[in-house]
Amino acid sequence: GALVYQYPRRTICKSGTSMRMECQAVGFQATSVAWYRQSPQKTFELIALSTVNSAIKYEQNFTQEKFPISHPNLSFSSMTVLNAYLEDRGLYLCGARDGATEVFFGKGTRLTVV
Amino acid sequence: GDSVTQTEGLVTLTEGLPVMLNCTYQSTYSPFLFWYVQHLNEAPKLLLKSFTDNKRPEHQGFHATLHKSSSSFHLQKSSAQLSDSALYYCAWGYNQGKLIFGQGTKLSIKP
């Protein structure tokens, strides 16, 4: 079956530092990967959509300078949260699409900023 | 712009009663609509997705019908179970793989 792994599952970083999170698709080829953030008590905000062989498209309020993404092949994507502060805490989800309509989600990386 | 609206933040029901969670969308395209369920400290899992041929998707007793005339995709179940307690998100998707999520509805089922 199609699975998406995200790691680390949980991470704590000091305010002002950066952390990198990874997303791996297993059992299918991820033609596109979208990164979302669920802040405490909020819904999922789309950060950016990465499609292989196309430029990464960031949503309003999110920038490449803050959330650089790498999507080098059809099974792997990574995103870094640069200079993290309290408002960046939350659950970061990777959603990978297999070319059809279904999006498979990983269990997320929970970021705590102290 | 494209958006999804879930009007109820919290729905509390007694076990055995019918469930209906509202979802409406606004889009210039003909999107796919999805329902995701999220249990505590877990990632969201796909519950239902709409079909292009207006078939009614069903899963775990839940069903939803896409009504393009009213831009709705309400989630329904005939009889609620305690295990149905969770967060439910309606989401809009197009063919690029990105989803726009509604604000979510917390469903709380009591004995």
PDB file of C-alpha atoms in Angstrom:
ATOM      1  CA  GLY A   1       0.000   0.000   0.000  1.00  0.00           C
ATOM      2  CA  ALA A   2       0.854   3.664  -0.204  1.00  0.00           C
ATOM      3  CA  LEU A   3       2.496   5.107   2.891  1.00  0.00           C
ATOM      4  CA  VAL A   4       4.088   8.396   3.792  1.00  0.00           C
ATOM      5  CA  TYR A   5       6.718   8.560   6.515  1.00  0.00           C
ATOM      6  CA  GLN A   6       7.703  11.731   8.243  1.00  0.00           C
ATOM      7  CA  TYR A   7      10.624  12.184  10.598  1.00  0.00           C
ATOM      8  CA  PRO A   8      11.312  13.198  13.144  1.00  0.00           C
ATOM      9  CA  ARG A   9       7.894  12.692  14.731  1.00  0.00           C
ATOM     10  CA  ARG A  10       8.637  15.245  17.415  1.00  0.00           C
ATOM     11  CA  THR A  11      11.316  17.845  17.813  1.00  0.00           C
ATOM     12  CA  ILE A  12      12.145  20.666  20.143  1.00  0.00           C
ATOM     13  CA  CYS A  13      14.284  23.568  19.077  1.00  0.00           C
ATOM     14  CA  LYS A  14      15.454  26.739  20.722  1.00  0.00           C
ATOM     15  CA  SER A  15      13.949  29.998  19.592  1.00  0.00           C
ATOM     16  CA  GLY A  16      15.944  31.415  16.677  1.00  0.00           C
ATOM     17  CA  THR A  17      17.391  28.099  15.559  1.00  0.00           C
ATOM     18  CA  SER A  18      16.404  25.984  12.571  1.00  0.00           C
ATOM     19  CA  MET A  19      15.191  22.467  12.109  1.00  0.00           C
ATOM     20  CA  ARG A  20      14.740  20.196   9.122  1.00  0.00           C
ATOM     21  CA  MET A  21      11.971  17.698   8.622  1.00  0.00           C
ATOM     22  CA  GLU A  22      11.694  14.961   6.051  1.00  0.00           C
ATOM     23  CA  CYS A  23       8.951  13.187   4.145  1.00  0.00           C
ATOM     24  CA  GLN A  24       9.259   9.906   2.307  1.00  0.00           C
ATOM     25  CA  ALA A  25       6.686   8.246   0.062  1.00  0.00           C
ATOM     26  CA  VAL A  26       6.728   4.450   0.035  1.00  0.00           C
ATOM     27  CA  GLY A  27       4.808   2.268  -2.370  1.00  0.00           C
ATOM     28  CA  PHE A  28       4.017   4.989  -4.875  1.00  0.00           C
ATOM     29  CA  GLN A  29       5.622   7.818  -6.769  1.00  0.00           C
ATOM     30  CA  ALA A  30       4.839  11.209  -5.275  1.00  0.00           C
ATOM     31  CA  THR A  31       4.321  13.454  -8.260  1.00  0.00           C
ATOM     32  CA  SER A  32       3.502  16.300  -5.913  1.00  0.00           C
ATOM     33  CA  VAL A  33       4.107  16.983  -2.246  1.00  0.00           C
ATOM     34  CA  ALA A  34       2.319  19.609  -0.211  1.00  0.00           C
ATOM     35  CA  TRP A  35       3.439  20.793   3.214  1.00  0.00           C
ATOM     36  CA  TYR A  36       0.864  21.930   5.749  1.00  0.00           C
ATOM     37  CA  ARG A  37       1.015  23.355   9.239  1.00  0.00           C
ATOM     38  CA  GLN A  38      -1.584  22.834  11.922  1.00  0.00           C
ATOM     39  CA  SER A  39      -1.050  25.410  14.622  1.00  0.00           C
ATOM     40  CA  PRO A  40      -2.577  24.790  18.055  1.00  0.00           C
ATOM     41  CA  GLN A  41      -6.394  24.897  17.918  1.00  0.00           C
ATOM     42  CA  LYS A  42      -6.345  25.695  14.209  1.00  0.00           C
ATOM     43  CA  THR A  43      -6.947  23.992  10.897  1.00  0.00           C
ATOM     44  CA  PHE A  44      -4.357  22.961   8.339  1.00  0.00           C
ATOM     45  CA  GLU A  45      -2.689  25.795   6.471  1.00  0.00           C
ATOM     46  CA  LEU A  46      -1.047  25.021   3.171  1.00  0.00           C
ATOM     47  CA  ILE A  47       2.565  26.173   3.213  1.00  0.00           C
ATOM     48  CA  ALA A  48       3.676  25.185  -0.263  1.00  0.00           C
ATOM     49  CA  LEU A  49       3.093  22.754  -3.075  1.00  0.00           C
ATOM     50  CA  SER A  50       6.066  21.062  -4.692  1.00  0.00           C
ATOM     51  CA  THR A  51       5.699  19.289  -8.011  1.00  0.00           C
ATOM     52  CA  VAL A  52       8.618  17.464  -9.577  1.00  0.00           C
ATOM     53  CA  ASN A  53      10.029  19.373 -12.531  1.00  0.00           C
ATOM     54  CA  SER A  54       8.136  22.533 -11.582  1.00  0.00           C
ATOM     55  CA  ALA A  55       8.882  25.465  -9.327  1.00  0.00           C
ATOM     56  CA  ILE A  56       7.712  25.194  -5.720  1.00  0.00           C
ATOM     57  CA  LYS A  57       4.668  27.390  -5.112  1.00  0.00           C
ATOM     58  CA  TYR A  58       4.364  29.025  -1.710  1.00  0.00           C
ATOM     59  CA  GLU A  59       1.071  30.228  -0.278  1.00  0.00           C
ATOM     60  CA  GLN A  60       0.542  33.708   1.029  1.00  0.00           C
ATOM     61  CA  ASN A  61       2.215  34.250   4.417  1.00  0.00           C
ATOM     62  CA  PHE A  62       4.815  31.569   3.722  1.00  0.00           C
ATOM     63  CA  THR A  63       8.123  32.158   1.917  1.00  0.00           C
ATOM     64  CA  GLN A  64      11.014  30.164   0.571  1.00  0.00           C
ATOM     65  CA  GLU A  65      13.316  32.229   2.735  1.00  0.00           C
ATOM     66  CA  LYS A  66      11.575  30.947   5.864  1.00  0.00           C
ATOM     67  CA  PHE A  67      10.541  27.447   4.741  1.00  0.00           C
ATOM     68  CA  PRO A  68      12.968  26.204   2.072  1.00  0.00           C
ATOM     69  CA  ILE A  69      11.827  22.942   0.486  1.00  0.00           C
ATOM     70  CA  SER A  70      13.759  20.317  -1.408  1.00  0.00           C
ATOM     71  CA  HIS A  71      11.978  17.758  -3.609  1.00  0.00           C
ATOM     72  CA  PRO A  72      14.794  15.984  -5.457  1.00  0.00           C
ATOM     73  CA  ASN A  73      12.942  12.858  -6.562  1.00  0.00           C
ATOM     74  CA  LEU A  74       9.557  11.139  -6.606  1.00  0.00           C
ATOM     75  CA  SER A  75       9.874   9.646  -3.146  1.00  0.00           C
ATOM     76  CA  PHE A  76      11.489  12.286  -0.960  1.00  0.00           C
ATOM     77  CA  SER A  77      10.904  15.831   0.168  1.00  0.00           C
ATOM     78  CA  SER A  78      12.332  17.899   2.988  1.00  0.00           C
ATOM     79  CA  MET A  79      11.448  21.245   4.488  1.00  0.00           C
ATOM     80  CA  THR A  80      13.424  23.394   6.890  1.00  0.00           C
ATOM     81  CA  VAL A  81      11.952  25.876   9.340  1.00  0.00           C
ATOM     82  CA  LEU A  82      14.550  28.602   9.541  1.00  0.00           C
ATOM     83  CA  ASN A  83      14.907  30.851  12.557  1.00  0.00           C
ATOM     84  CA  ALA A  84      11.984  29.254  14.362  1.00  0.00           C
ATOM     85  CA  TYR A  85       9.947  31.222  16.856  1.00  0.00           C
ATOM     86  CA  LEU A  86       6.960  30.485  19.055  1.00  0.00           C
ATOM     87  CA  GLU A  87       4.440  31.149  16.270  1.00  0.00           C
ATOM     88  CA  ASP A  88       6.044  28.391  14.186  1.00  0.00           C
ATOM     89  CA  ARG A  89       5.087  25.651  16.630  1.00  0.00           C
ATOM     90  CA  GLY A  90       2.578  23.080  15.533  1.00  0.00           C
ATOM     91  CA  LEU A  91       2.137  19.876  13.581  1.00  0.00           C
ATOM     92  CA  TYR A  92       3.740  19.910  10.155  1.00  0.00           C
ATOM     93  CA  LEU A  93       2.151  17.522   7.715  1.00  0.00           C
ATOM     94  CA  CYS A  94       3.398  16.237   4.411  1.00  0.00           C
ATOM     95  CA  GLY A  95       0.745  15.222   1.904  1.00  0.00           C
ATOM     96  CA  ALA A  96       1.918  13.309  -1.149  1.00  0.00           C
ATOM     97  CA  ARG A  97      -0.152  12.689  -4.240  1.00  0.00           C
ATOM     98  CA  ASP A  98       0.246   9.721  -6.524  1.00  0.00           C
ATOM     99  CA  GLY A  99      -0.902  11.294  -9.762  1.00  0.00           C
ATOM    100  CA  ALA A 100      -4.543  10.481  -9.143  1.00  0.00           C
ATOM    101  CA  THR A 101      -6.732  12.463  -6.795  1.00  0.00           C
ATOM    102  CA  GLU A 102      -5.853  10.912  -3.465  1.00  0.00           C
ATOM    103  CA  VAL A 103      -3.413  12.599  -1.116  1.00  0.00           C
ATOM    104  CA  PHE A 104      -1.641  10.431   1.443  1.00  0.00           C
ATOM    105  CA  PHE A 105      -0.534  12.063   4.673  1.00  0.00           C
ATOM    106  CA  GLY A 106       2.278  11.217   6.993  1.00  0.00           C
ATOM    107  CA  LYS A 107       1.802  11.280  10.759  1.00  0.00           C
ATOM    108  CA  GLY A 108       3.456  14.672  10.909  1.00  0.00           C
ATOM    109  CA  THR A 109       6.368  16.307  12.668  1.00  0.00           C
ATOM    110  CA  ARG A 110       5.395  18.112  15.848  1.00  0.00           C
ATOM    111  CA  LEU A 111       7.574  21.160  16.412  1.00  0.00           C
ATOM    112  CA  THR A 112       7.929  22.733  19.819  1.00  0.00           C
ATOM    113  CA  VAL A 113       9.878  25.970  20.124  1.00  0.00           C
ATOM    114  CA  VAL A 114      11.329  26.878  23.505  1.00  0.00           C
TER     115      VAL A 114
ATOM    116  CA  GLY B   1     -10.969  32.766  -3.766  1.00  0.00           C
ATOM    117  CA  ASP B   2     -11.350  29.048  -3.211  1.00  0.00           C
ATOM    118  CA  SER B   3     -12.547  28.158   0.255  1.00  0.00           C
ATOM    119  CA  VAL B   4     -14.245  25.525   2.386  1.00  0.00           C
ATOM    120  CA  THR B   5     -16.659  26.335   5.181  1.00  0.00           C
ATOM    121  CA  GLN B   6     -17.617  24.138   8.093  1.00  0.00           C
ATOM    122  CA  THR B   7     -20.123  26.052  10.157  1.00  0.00           C
ATOM    123  CA  GLU B   8     -20.108  23.896  13.290  1.00  0.00           C
ATOM    124  CA  GLY B   9     -17.100  23.972  15.540  1.00  0.00           C
ATOM    125  CA  LEU B  10     -18.501  21.387  17.925  1.00  0.00           C
ATOM    126  CA  VAL B  11     -21.266  18.839  17.505  1.00  0.00           C
ATOM    127  CA  THR B  12     -22.325  16.825  20.545  1.00  0.00           C
ATOM    128  CA  LEU B  13     -24.632  13.856  20.085  1.00  0.00           C
ATOM    129  CA  THR B  14     -25.918  10.896  21.999  1.00  0.00           C
ATOM    130  CA  GLU B  15     -24.842   7.472  20.762  1.00  0.00           C
ATOM    131  CA  GLY B  16     -27.311   6.033  18.253  1.00  0.00           C
ATOM    132  CA  LEU B  17     -28.525   9.344  16.889  1.00  0.00           C
ATOM    133  CA  PRO B  18     -27.885  10.387  13.277  1.00  0.00           C
ATOM    134  CA  VAL B  19     -24.861  12.498  12.404  1.00  0.00           C
ATOM    135  CA  MET B  20     -24.710  15.332   9.906  1.00  0.00           C
ATOM    136  CA  LEU B  21     -21.695  17.604   9.597  1.00  0.00           C
ATOM    137  CA  ASN B  22     -21.990  20.506   7.212  1.00  0.00           C
ATOM    138  CA  CYS B  23     -19.525  21.420   4.488  1.00  0.00           C
ATOM    139  CA  THR B  24     -19.878  23.978   1.727  1.00  0.00           C
ATOM    140  CA  TYR B  25     -17.279  25.162  -0.698  1.00  0.00           C
ATOM    141  CA  GLN B  26     -16.581  28.058  -2.994  1.00  0.00           C
ATOM    142  CA  SER B  27     -14.580  27.477  -6.137  1.00  0.00           C
ATOM    143  CA  THR B  28     -14.378  28.537  -9.749  1.00  0.00           C
ATOM    144  CA  TYR B  29     -13.352  24.999 -10.661  1.00  0.00           C
ATOM    145  CA  SER B  30     -15.050  21.632 -10.347  1.00  0.00           C
ATOM    146  CA  PRO B  31     -13.114  20.327  -7.408  1.00  0.00           C
ATOM    147  CA  PHE B  32     -12.892  17.047  -5.590  1.00  0.00           C
ATOM    148  CA  LEU B  33     -14.216  17.161  -2.050  1.00  0.00           C
ATOM    149  CA  PHE B  34     -12.829  15.093   0.793  1.00  0.00           C
ATOM    150  CA  TRP B  35     -13.617  14.313   4.393  1.00  0.00           C
ATOM    151  CA  TYR B  36     -10.689  13.619   6.688  1.00  0.00           C
ATOM    152  CA  VAL B  37     -10.915  12.349  10.257  1.00  0.00           C
ATOM    153  CA  GLN B  38      -8.282  13.167  12.859  1.00  0.00           C
ATOM    154  CA  HIS B  39      -8.032  11.429  16.191  1.00  0.00           C
ATOM    155  CA  LEU B  40      -6.107  12.906  19.087  1.00  0.00           C
ATOM    156  CA  ASN B  41      -2.394  13.324  18.312  1.00  0.00           C
ATOM    157  CA  GLU B  42      -2.748  11.537  14.994  1.00  0.00           C
ATOM    158  CA  ALA B  43      -2.446  12.701  11.400  1.00  0.00           C
ATOM    159  CA  PRO B  44      -5.660  13.136   9.415  1.00  0.00           C
ATOM    160  CA  LYS B  45      -6.899  10.068   7.581  1.00  0.00           C
ATOM    161  CA  LEU B  46      -9.027  10.059   4.464  1.00  0.00           C
ATOM    162  CA  LEU B  47     -12.601   9.077   5.227  1.00  0.00           C
ATOM    163  CA  LEU B  48     -14.420   9.861   1.979  1.00  0.00           C
ATOM    164  CA  LYS B  49     -13.839  11.521  -1.339  1.00  0.00           C
ATOM    165  CA  SER B  50     -16.307  12.645  -3.949  1.00  0.00           C
ATOM    166  CA  PHE B  51     -16.691  10.944  -7.296  1.00  0.00           C
ATOM    167  CA  THR B  52     -16.938  12.745 -10.604  1.00  0.00           C
ATOM    168  CA  ASP B  53     -19.963  10.672 -11.601  1.00  0.00           C
ATOM    169  CA  ASN B  54     -22.017  11.674  -8.550  1.00  0.00           C
ATOM    170  CA  LYS B  55     -21.827   8.260  -6.922  1.00  0.00           C
ATOM    171  CA  ARG B  56     -22.224   8.469  -3.192  1.00  0.00           C
ATOM    172  CA  PRO B  57     -19.046   7.429  -1.397  1.00  0.00           C
ATOM    173  CA  GLU B  58     -19.429   5.405   1.773  1.00  0.00           C
ATOM    174  CA  HIS B  59     -16.927   4.288   4.402  1.00  0.00           C
ATOM    175  CA  GLN B  60     -17.294   3.050   7.971  1.00  0.00           C
ATOM    176  CA  GLY B  61     -20.995   3.870   7.834  1.00  0.00           C
ATOM    177  CA  PHE B  62     -20.381   7.460   6.770  1.00  0.00           C
ATOM    178  CA  HIS B  63     -21.553   8.826   3.446  1.00  0.00           C
ATOM    179  CA  ALA B  64     -21.605  12.157   1.675  1.00  0.00           C
ATOM    180  CA  THR B  65     -23.131  13.437  -1.532  1.00  0.00           C
ATOM    181  CA  LEU B  66     -21.622  16.181  -3.630  1.00  0.00           C
ATOM    182  CA  HIS B  67     -24.306  18.672  -4.612  1.00  0.00           C
ATOM    183  CA  LYS B  68     -22.872  21.083  -7.119  1.00  0.00           C
ATOM    184  CA  SER B  69     -26.059  23.159  -7.176  1.00  0.00           C
ATOM    185  CA  SER B  70     -25.631  24.033  -3.511  1.00  0.00           C
ATOM    186  CA  SER B  71     -21.825  23.594  -3.393  1.00  0.00           C
ATOM    187  CA  SER B  72     -22.158  21.190  -0.513  1.00  0.00           C
ATOM    188  CA  PHE B  73     -20.654  17.892   0.616  1.00  0.00           C
ATOM    189  CA  HIS B  74     -22.261  17.194   3.976  1.00  0.00           C
ATOM    190  CA  LEU B  75     -21.097  14.163   5.965  1.00  0.00           C
ATOM    191  CA  GLN B  76     -23.779  11.846   7.295  1.00  0.00           C
ATOM    192  CA  LYS B  77     -24.141   8.685   9.316  1.00  0.00           C
ATOM    193  CA  SER B  78     -27.388   7.057  10.358  1.00  0.00           C
ATOM    194  CA  SER B  79     -26.307   6.041  13.861  1.00  0.00           C
ATOM    195  CA  ALA B  80     -23.411   7.555  15.808  1.00  0.00           C
ATOM    196  CA  GLN B  81     -20.971   5.376  17.741  1.00  0.00           C
ATOM    197  CA  LEU B  82     -18.739   6.360  20.630  1.00  0.00           C
ATOM    198  CA  SER B  83     -15.690   5.622  18.466  1.00  0.00           C
ATOM    199  CA  ASP B  84     -16.799   8.284  15.975  1.00  0.00           C
ATOM    200  CA  SER B  85     -15.662  10.992  18.388  1.00  0.00           C
ATOM    201  CA  ALA B  86     -12.899  12.877  16.565  1.00  0.00           C
ATOM    202  CA  LEU B  87     -12.111  15.979  14.538  1.00  0.00           C
ATOM    203  CA  TYR B  88     -13.568  15.990  11.042  1.00  0.00           C
ATOM    204  CA  TYR B  89     -12.188  18.152   8.275  1.00  0.00           C
ATOM    205  CA  CYS B  90     -13.793  18.840   4.940  1.00  0.00           C
ATOM    206  CA  ALA B  91     -11.253  19.639   2.230  1.00  0.00           C
ATOM    207  CA  TRP B  92     -11.324  20.914  -1.313  1.00  0.00           C
ATOM    208  CA  GLY B  93      -8.877  19.620  -3.838  1.00  0.00           C
ATOM    209  CA  TYR B  94      -8.081  20.214  -7.465  1.00  0.00           C
ATOM    210  CA  ASN B  95      -5.827  18.203  -9.718  1.00  0.00           C
ATOM    211  CA  GLN B  96      -2.567  19.614  -8.449  1.00  0.00           C
ATOM    212  CA  GLY B  97      -2.489  17.802  -5.144  1.00  0.00           C
ATOM    213  CA  LYS B  98      -3.039  20.686  -2.768  1.00  0.00           C
ATOM    214  CA  LEU B  99      -5.962  20.701  -0.394  1.00  0.00           C
ATOM    215  CA  ILE B 100      -7.821  23.571   1.175  1.00  0.00           C
ATOM    216  CA  PHE B 101      -9.175  22.539   4.570  1.00  0.00           C
ATOM    217  CA  GLY B 102     -12.203  23.821   6.409  1.00  0.00           C
ATOM    218  CA  GLN B 103     -11.907  24.867  10.040  1.00  0.00           C
ATOM    219  CA  GLY B 104     -12.886  21.432  11.252  1.00  0.00           C
ATOM    220  CA  THR B 105     -15.767  20.114  13.337  1.00  0.00           C
ATOM    221  CA  LYS B 106     -15.230  18.329  16.603  1.00  0.00           C
ATOM    222  CA  LEU B 107     -17.706  15.493  16.926  1.00  0.00           C
ATOM    223  CA  SER B 108     -18.332  14.339  20.478  1.00  0.00           C
ATOM    224  CA  ILE B 109     -20.492  11.261  20.990  1.00  0.00           C
ATOM    225  CA  LYS B 110     -21.837  10.607  24.466  1.00  0.00           C
ATOM    226  CA  PRO B 111     -23.334   7.371  25.812  1.00  0.00           C
TER     227      PRO B 111
END
